XYZ file of C-alpha atoms in Angstrom:
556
model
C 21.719 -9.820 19.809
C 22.599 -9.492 15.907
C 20.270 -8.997 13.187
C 19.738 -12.533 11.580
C 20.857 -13.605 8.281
C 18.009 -15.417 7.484
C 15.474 -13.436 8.526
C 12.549 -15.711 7.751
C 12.699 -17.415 10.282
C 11.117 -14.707 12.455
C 9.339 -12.900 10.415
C 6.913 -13.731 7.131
C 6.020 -11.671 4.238
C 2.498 -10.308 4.508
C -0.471 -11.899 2.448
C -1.510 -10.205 -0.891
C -5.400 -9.508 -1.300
C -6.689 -11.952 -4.216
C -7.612 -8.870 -6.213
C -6.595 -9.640 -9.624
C -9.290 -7.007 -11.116
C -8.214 -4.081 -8.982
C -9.326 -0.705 -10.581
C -7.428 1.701 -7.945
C -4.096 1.667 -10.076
C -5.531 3.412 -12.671
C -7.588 6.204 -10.688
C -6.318 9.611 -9.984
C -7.622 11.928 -6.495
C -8.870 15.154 -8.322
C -10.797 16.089 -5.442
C -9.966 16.816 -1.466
C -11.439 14.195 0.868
C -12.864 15.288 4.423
C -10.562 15.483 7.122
C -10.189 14.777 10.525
C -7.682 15.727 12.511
C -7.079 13.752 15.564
C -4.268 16.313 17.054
C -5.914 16.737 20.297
C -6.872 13.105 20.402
C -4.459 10.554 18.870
C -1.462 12.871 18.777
C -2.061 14.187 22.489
C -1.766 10.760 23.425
C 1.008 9.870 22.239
C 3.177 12.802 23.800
C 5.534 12.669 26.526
C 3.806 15.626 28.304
C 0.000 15.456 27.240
C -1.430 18.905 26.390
C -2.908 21.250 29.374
C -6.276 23.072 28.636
C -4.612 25.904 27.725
C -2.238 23.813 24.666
C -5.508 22.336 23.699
C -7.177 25.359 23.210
C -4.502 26.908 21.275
C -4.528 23.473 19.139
C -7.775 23.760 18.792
C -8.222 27.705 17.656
C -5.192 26.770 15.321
C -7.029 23.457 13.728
C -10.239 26.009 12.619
C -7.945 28.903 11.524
C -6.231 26.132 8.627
C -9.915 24.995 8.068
C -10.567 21.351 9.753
C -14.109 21.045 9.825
C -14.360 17.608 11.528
C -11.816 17.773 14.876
C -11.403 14.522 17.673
C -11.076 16.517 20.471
C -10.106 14.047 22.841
C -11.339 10.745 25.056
C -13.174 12.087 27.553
C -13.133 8.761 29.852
C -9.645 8.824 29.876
C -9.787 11.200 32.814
C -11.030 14.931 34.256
C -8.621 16.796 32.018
C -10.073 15.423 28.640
C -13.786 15.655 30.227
C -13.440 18.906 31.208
C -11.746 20.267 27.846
C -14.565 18.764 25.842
C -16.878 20.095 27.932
C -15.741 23.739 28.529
C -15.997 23.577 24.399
C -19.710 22.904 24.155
C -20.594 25.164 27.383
C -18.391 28.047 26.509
C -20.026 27.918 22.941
C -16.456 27.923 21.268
C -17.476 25.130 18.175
C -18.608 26.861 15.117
C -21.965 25.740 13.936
C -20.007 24.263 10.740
C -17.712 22.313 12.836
C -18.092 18.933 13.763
C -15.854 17.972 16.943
C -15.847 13.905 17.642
C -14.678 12.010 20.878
C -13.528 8.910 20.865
C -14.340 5.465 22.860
C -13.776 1.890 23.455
C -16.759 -0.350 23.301
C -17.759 -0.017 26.680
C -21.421 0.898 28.027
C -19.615 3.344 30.698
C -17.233 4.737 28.610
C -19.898 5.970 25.896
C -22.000 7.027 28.277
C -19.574 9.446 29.784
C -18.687 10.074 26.170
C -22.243 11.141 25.257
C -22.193 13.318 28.295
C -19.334 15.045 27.842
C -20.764 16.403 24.149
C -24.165 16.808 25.569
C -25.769 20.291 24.056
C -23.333 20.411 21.185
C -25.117 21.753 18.239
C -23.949 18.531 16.297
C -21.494 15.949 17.433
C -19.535 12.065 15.961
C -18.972 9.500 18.740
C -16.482 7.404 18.046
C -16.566 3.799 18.763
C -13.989 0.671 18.259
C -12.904 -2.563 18.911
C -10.021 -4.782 17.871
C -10.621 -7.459 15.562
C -7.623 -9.000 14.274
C -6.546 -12.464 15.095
C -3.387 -11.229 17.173
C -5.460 -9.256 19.144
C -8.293 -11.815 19.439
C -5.992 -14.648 20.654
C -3.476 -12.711 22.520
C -4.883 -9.927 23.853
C -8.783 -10.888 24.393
C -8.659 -14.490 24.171
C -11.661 -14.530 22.084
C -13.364 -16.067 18.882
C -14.529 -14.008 16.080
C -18.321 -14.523 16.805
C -17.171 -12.764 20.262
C -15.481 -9.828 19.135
C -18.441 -9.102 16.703
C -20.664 -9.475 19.586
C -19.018 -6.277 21.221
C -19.058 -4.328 17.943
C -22.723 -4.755 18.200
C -23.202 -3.842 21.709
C -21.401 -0.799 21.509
C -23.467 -0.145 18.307
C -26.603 -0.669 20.618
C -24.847 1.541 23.101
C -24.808 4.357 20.732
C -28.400 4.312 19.871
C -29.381 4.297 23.029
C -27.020 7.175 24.500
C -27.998 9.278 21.525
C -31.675 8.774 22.046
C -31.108 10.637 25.792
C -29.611 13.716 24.591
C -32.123 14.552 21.107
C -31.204 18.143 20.941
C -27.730 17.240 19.572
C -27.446 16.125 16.023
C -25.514 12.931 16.776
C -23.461 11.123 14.328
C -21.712 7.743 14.493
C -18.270 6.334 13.486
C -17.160 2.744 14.470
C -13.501 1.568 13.864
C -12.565 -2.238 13.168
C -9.373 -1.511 14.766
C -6.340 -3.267 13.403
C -8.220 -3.445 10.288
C -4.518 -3.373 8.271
C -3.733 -6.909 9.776
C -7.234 -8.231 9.820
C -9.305 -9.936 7.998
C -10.894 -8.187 5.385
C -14.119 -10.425 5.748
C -14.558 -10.411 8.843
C -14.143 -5.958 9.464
C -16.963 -6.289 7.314
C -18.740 -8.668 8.978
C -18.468 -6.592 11.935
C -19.014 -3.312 10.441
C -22.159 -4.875 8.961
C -23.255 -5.947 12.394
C -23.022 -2.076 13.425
C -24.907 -0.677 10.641
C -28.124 -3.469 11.078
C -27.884 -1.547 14.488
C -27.731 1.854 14.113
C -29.611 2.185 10.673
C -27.455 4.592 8.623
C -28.973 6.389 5.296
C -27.666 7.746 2.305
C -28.417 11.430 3.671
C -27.289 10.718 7.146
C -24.312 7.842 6.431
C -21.979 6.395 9.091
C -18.649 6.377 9.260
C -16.428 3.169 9.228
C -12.799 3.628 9.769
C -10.322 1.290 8.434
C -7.024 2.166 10.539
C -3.717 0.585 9.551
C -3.306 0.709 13.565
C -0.190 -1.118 12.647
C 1.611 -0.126 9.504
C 2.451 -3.768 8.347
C 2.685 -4.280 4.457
C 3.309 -1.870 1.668
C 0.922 0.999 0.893
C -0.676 -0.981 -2.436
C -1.634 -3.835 0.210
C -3.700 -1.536 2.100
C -5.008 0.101 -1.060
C -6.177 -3.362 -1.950
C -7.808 -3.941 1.291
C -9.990 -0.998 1.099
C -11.058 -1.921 -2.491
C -11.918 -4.938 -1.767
C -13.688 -3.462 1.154
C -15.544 -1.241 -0.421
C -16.466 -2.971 -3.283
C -18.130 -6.341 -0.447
C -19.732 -3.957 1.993
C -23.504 -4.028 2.193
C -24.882 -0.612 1.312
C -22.025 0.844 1.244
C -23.581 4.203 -0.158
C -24.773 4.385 3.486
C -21.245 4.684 4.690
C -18.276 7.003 4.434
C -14.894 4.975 4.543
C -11.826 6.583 6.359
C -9.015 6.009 6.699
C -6.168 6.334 9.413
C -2.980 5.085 8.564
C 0.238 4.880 10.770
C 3.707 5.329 9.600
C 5.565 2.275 10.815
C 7.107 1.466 7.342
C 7.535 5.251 6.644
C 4.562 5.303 4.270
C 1.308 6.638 6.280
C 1.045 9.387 3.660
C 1.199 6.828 0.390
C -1.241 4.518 1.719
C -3.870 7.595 2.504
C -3.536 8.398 -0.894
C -3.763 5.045 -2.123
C -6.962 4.328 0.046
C -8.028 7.485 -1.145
C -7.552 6.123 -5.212
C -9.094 2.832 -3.496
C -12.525 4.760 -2.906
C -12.232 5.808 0.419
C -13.788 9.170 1.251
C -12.027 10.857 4.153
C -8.405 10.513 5.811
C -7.867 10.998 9.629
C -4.046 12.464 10.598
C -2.456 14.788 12.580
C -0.639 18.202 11.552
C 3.189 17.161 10.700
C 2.501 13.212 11.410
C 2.716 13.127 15.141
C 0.835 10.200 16.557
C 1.556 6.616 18.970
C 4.957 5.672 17.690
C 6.197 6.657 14.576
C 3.450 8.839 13.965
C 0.429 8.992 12.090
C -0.653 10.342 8.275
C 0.396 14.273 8.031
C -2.496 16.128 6.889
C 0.142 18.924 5.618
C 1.825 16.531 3.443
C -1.582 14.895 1.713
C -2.936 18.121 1.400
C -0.134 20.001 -0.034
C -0.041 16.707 -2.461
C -2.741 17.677 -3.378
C -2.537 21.274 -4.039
C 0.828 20.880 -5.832
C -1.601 19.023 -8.470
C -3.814 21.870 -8.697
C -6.553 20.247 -6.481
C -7.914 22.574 -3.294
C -7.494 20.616 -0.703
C -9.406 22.977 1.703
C -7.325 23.675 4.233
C -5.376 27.127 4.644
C -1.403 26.679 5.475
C -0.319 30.302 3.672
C 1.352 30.851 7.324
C 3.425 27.522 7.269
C 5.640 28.857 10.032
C 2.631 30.159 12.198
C 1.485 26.307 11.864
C 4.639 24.742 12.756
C 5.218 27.495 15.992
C 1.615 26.470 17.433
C 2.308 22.830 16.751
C 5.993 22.919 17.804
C 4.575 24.698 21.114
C 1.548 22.688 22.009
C 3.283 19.384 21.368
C 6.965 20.569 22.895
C 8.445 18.460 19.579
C 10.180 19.964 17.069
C 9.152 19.948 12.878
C 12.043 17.938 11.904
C 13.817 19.939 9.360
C 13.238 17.919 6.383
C 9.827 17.585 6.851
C 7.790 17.831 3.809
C 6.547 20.952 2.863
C 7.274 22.532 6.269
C 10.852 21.983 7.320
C 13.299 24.474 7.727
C 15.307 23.398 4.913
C 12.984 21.527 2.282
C 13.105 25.237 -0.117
C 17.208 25.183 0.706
C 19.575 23.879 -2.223
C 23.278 23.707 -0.813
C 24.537 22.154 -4.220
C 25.975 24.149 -6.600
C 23.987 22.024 -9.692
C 21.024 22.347 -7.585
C 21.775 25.741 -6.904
C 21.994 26.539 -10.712
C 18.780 25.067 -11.687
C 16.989 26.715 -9.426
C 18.146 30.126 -9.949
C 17.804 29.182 -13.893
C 14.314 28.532 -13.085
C 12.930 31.585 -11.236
C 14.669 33.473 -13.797
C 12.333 31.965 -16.601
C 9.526 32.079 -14.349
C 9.659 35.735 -14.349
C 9.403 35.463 -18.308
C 6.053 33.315 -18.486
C 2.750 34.264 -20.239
C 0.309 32.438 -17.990
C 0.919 31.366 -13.642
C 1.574 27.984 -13.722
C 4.403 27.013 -11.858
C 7.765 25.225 -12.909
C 10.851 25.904 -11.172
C 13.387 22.875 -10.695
C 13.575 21.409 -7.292
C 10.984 23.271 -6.028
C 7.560 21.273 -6.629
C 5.630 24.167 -4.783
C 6.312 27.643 -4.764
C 7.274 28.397 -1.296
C 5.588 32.160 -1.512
C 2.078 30.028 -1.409
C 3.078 28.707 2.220
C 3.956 32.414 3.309
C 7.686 31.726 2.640
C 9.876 34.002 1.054
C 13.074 33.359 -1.499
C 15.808 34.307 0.600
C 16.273 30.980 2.051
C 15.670 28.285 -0.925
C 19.677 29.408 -1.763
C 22.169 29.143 1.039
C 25.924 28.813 0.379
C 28.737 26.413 2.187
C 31.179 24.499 0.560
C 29.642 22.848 -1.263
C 28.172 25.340 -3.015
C 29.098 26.459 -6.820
C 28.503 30.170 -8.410
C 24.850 29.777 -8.491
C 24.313 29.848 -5.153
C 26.390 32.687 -4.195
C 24.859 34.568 -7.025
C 21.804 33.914 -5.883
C 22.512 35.225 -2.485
C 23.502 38.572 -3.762
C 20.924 39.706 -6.131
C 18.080 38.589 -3.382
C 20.242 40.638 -0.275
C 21.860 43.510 -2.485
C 19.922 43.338 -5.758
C 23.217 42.527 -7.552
C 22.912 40.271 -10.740
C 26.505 39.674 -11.101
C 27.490 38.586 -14.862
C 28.570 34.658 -15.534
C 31.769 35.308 -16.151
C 32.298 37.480 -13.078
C 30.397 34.925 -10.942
C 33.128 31.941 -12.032
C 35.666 35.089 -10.925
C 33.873 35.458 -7.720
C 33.459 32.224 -6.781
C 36.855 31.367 -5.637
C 36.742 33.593 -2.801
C 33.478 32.442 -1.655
C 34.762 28.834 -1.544
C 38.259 29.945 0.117
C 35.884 31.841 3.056
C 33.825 28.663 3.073
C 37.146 26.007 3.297
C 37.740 28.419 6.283
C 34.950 29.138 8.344
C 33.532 25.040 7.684
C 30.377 26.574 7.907
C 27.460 28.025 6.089
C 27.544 31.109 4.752
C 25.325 34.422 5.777
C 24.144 36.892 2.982
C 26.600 39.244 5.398
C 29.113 36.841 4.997
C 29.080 37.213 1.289
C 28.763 40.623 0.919
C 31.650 41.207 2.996
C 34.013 39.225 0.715
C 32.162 40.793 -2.062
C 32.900 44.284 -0.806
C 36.802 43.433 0.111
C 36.882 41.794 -3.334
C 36.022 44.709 -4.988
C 37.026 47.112 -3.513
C 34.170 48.544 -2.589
C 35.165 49.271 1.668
C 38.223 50.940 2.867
C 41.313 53.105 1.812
C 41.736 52.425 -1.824
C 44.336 53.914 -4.238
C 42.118 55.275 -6.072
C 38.735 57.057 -4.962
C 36.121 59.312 -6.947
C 35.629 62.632 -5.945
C 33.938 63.998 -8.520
C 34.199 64.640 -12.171
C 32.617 65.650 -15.086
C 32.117 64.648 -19.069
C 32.180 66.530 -21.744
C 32.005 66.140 -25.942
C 35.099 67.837 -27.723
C 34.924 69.025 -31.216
C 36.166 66.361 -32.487
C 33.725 64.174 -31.260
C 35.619 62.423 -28.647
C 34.570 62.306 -25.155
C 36.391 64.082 -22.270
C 36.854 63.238 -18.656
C 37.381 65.867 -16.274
C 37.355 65.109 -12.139
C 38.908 64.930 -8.938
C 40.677 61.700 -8.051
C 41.526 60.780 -4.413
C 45.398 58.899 -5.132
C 46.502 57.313 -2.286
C 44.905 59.732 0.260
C 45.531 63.095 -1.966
C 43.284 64.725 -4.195
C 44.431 65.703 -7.800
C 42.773 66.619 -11.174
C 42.877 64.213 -14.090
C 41.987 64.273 -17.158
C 41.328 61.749 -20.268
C 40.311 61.289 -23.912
C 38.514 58.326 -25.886
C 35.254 57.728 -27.802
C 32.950 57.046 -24.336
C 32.797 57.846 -20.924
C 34.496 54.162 -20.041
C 37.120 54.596 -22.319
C 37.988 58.300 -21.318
C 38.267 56.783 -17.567
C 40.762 54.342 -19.094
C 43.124 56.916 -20.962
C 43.343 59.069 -17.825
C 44.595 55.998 -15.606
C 46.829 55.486 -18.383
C 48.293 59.014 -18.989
C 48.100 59.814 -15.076
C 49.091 56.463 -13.485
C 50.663 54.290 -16.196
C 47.505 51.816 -15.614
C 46.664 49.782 -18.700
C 43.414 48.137 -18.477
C 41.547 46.663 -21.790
C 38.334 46.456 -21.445
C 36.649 43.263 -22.629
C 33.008 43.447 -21.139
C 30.741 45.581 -18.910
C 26.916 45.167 -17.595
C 25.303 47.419 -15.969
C 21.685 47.192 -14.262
C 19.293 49.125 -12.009
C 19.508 48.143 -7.996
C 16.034 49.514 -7.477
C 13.223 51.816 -9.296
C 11.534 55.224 -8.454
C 13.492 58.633 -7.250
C 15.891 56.621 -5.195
C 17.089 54.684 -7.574
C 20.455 53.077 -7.553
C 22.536 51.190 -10.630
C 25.373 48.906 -10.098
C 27.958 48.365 -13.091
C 30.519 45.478 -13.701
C 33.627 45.775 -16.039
C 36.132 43.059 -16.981
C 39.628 43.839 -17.908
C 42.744 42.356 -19.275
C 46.666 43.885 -18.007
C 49.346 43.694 -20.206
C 50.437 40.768 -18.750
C 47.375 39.099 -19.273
C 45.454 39.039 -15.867
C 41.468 38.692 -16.187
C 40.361 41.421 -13.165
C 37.031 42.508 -12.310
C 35.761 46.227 -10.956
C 32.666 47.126 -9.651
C 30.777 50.305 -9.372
C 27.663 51.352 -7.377
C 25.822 54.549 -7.484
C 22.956 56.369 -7.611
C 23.744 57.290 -11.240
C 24.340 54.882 -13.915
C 27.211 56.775 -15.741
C 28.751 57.498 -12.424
C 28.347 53.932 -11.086
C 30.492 53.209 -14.850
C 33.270 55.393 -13.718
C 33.601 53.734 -10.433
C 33.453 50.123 -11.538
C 36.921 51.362 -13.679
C 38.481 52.717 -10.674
C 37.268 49.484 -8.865
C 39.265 47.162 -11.376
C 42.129 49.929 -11.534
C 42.532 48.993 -8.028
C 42.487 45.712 -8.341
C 45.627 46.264 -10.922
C 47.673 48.058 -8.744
């Protein structure tokens, strides 16, 4: 089979809501909504290899360490595994008193009871109840009529009260789900989350919580964003209720519509760490709260240790953080183009020049240090690189901040080791070229021994020292109105070596009693060749001298 060319056929746009006064568009999220994370629930399910105890414990120590204060531990009827789990939680007294964990169940009188059962003692505790409701599901799956399906929304509604009413020591609180809410009816999820809440009686202190899951991602985020408008603005008390909201990530946008539904008036987003979940996953709680943060709103949970995140996620769920992941992949701080590269060096260099901490570096719409990473990795070279990068490289492994003009000199040997190797480049990698550039490794013509300077009377400088020439030491000896220029008329006299001058920079490598200097000088020969020399020492003058002898090599 082919895709078709006339797709309609098989497939139909999805209604709009008949909204025409929608106020979401023009709302902005300047605070962080509560979360649940349904890792250990949700996620768990949907992996290959479910979690043992011992993953779900890590998970779970992980999920308070970043902050979650509401967690869905699991579904304990599914079998003894989750049972036990949940249970070895509440009897080993491992839930914080400021932590509320939540299980989660089908509308079925057995299946809560074994779900009250499993929290039973916990200090304070959601159960989690849910039906389908949308007409696929009523005439496909069930085979029902919408009075029917309400029908069990209020039975399992009556379940809870009753369950809840055995065990009073726990502070029980209730969540129901009109699952499939995304393709359903509007109307009628509230008719049936109405039905629920003329059960169970919420208050404005002690609200219940009705989940609107986009079980099936099926229409742009703004469609769902209208749907939970319109909900919330046509549900009965609905200060009595706190809407959340689970969205999927069929259509690739599970984050966009949380933060739609969030603009919409919803008060608190379900997800999992990274998006896993059924399929293609569900909201990332990373990416909505680092959203967040990157406007300057808290968003209350903790990732400083990105990496110590992604290992305990990568480990428990045996799936890998894809690379490009937002705010956690391997790469999303890495430029490879040479524009890209540019901008962002350009960019941490005025950063470094600010009056006040706000942050604006191209490219990089968080500052990676704030996740726990560091700099050396938002620059790495390959061929496609241009001088930024390479610079880049160097002054973060070496401290070297090489001049412009030397970096357009340099970068023709980066890209000739790149055009060989096909691969990225290493910091090593770079430095290497750099040194054999230079001339700063091996037998060179000529090598400093030692020397010394000195003012004649007539003002002039002198240069007295010991020059290693081609493997023998000798005395030289030159004249001119600096120390650079004295190096150059003693390659001259000595050697015949003509080198003009045209530019040097010089900068300190690092601070305190160790400190080193590194000095760059660009000359022209007689015949009109641009070379470069470079000199590194502990002292600045000294590190001068050698960046002559550097180029002087480079001339011979």
């Amino acid at each position: 089979m082919t895709m078709l060319k006339d797709p309609s056929v098989k497939y139909r746009p999805f209604p709009q809501i008949h909204l025409p006064d929608r106020q979401w568009p023009n709302r902005v999220i300047d605070k962080a909504p509560r979360w649940l994370s349904t890792d250990m629930r949700d996620g768990n399910q949907s992996l290959i290899d479910p979690m043992d105890a011992e993953k779900k414990a890590r998970f779970f120590d992980l999920l308070l360490k970043v902050g979650l204060k509401e967690i869905e531990v699991g579904f304990p009827s599914a079998g003894a595994t989750e049972y036990d789990f949940i249970r070895g939680l509440v009897d080993e007294g491992r839930i914080p008193d400021d932590v509320f964990v939540q299980v989660l169940t089908q509308s079925r009188e057995d299946l809560i009871k074994t779900s009250f059962e499993s929290l039973a003692g916990a200090r304070q505790a959601i159960v989690h109840v849910y039906n389908a409701v949308s007409p696929l599901w009523r005439q496909v799956v069930f085979g029902m009529e919408k009075a029917e399906i309400r029908e069990i929304a209020r039975a399992g509604a009556t379940f809870l009260r009753d369950q809840a009413a055995r065990f009073p020591q726990t502070d029980w609180h209730f969540e129901y789900s009109p699952e499939t809410f995304s393709t359903a009816e509007v109307d009628f999820s509230i008719e049936c989350c109405e039905a629920v809440m003329e059960v169970l009686q919420p208050t404005v202190e002690k609200p219940i919580i009705l989940n609107l899951p986009a079980t099936v991602e099926a229409a742009t985020a703004n469609i769902y964003a209208d749907q939970i408008e319109y909900f919330c603005r046509n549900l009965p008390n609905r200060d009595r209720a706190i809407i959340s909201l689970h969205t999927h990530n069929d259509r690739g946008t599970g984050v966009a519509a949380a933060e739609l539904g969030l603009m919409a008036g919803a008060d608190r987003v379900e997800g999992c760490l990274f998006g896993n979940g059924e399929r293609t996953g569900n909201c990332c709680l990373v990416t909505v709260g680092l959203n967040l943060y990157t406007q300057g709103v808290d968003p209350g949970l903790d990732f400083s240790d990105i990496d110590e995140v992604i290992q305990t996620v990568e480990y428990c769920n045996q799936l890998p953080v894809h690379p490009r992941h937002p705010y956690g992949g391997e790469l999303v701080f890495t430029a490879f183009s040479g524009s890209h590269q540019d901008a962002i060096k350009k960019g941490f260099a005025a950063q470094e020049k600010r009056n006040d901490d706000l942050w604006a570096v191209p490219y990089l719409p968080i500052d990676p240090a704030d996740l726990g990473r560091s700099y050396e990795a938002v620059i790495r070279v390959n061929s496609q690189s241009g001088k930024g990068g390479f610079a880049w490289v160097l002054e973060q492994d070496q401290g070297l901040k090489l001049p412009k003009k030397m970096q357009a000199h340099f970068s023709r040997h980066v890209q000739e080791l790149a055009d060989e190797l096909g691969r990225e480049l290493q910091a090593a990698d770079i430095w290497s070229v750099f040194r054999k550039t230079y001339r700063l490794e091996g037998a060179q013509r000529f090598q400093l021994v030692d020397y010394d300077e000195s003012r004649a009377p007539d003002g002039t400088r002198v240069f007295a020292g010991k020059i290693e020439v081609d493997g023998k030491v000798q005395s030289v000896s030159g004249r001119g109105n600096g120390l650079i220029s004295s190096v150059v008329a003693t390659l001259k006299d000595g050697f015949g070596i003509e080198l003009d001058v045209r530019d040097y920079t010089e900068h300190a490598l690092t601070g305190g009693s160790d400190a080193r200097a590194a000095a760059y000088v660009e000359c022209v020969t007689p015949d009109g060749r641009a070379i470069w020399g470079v000199g590194i020492d502990e002292d600045v003058a000294t590190a001068s001298v050698r960046a002559i002898l550097s180029a002087a090599n480079a001339a011979s």
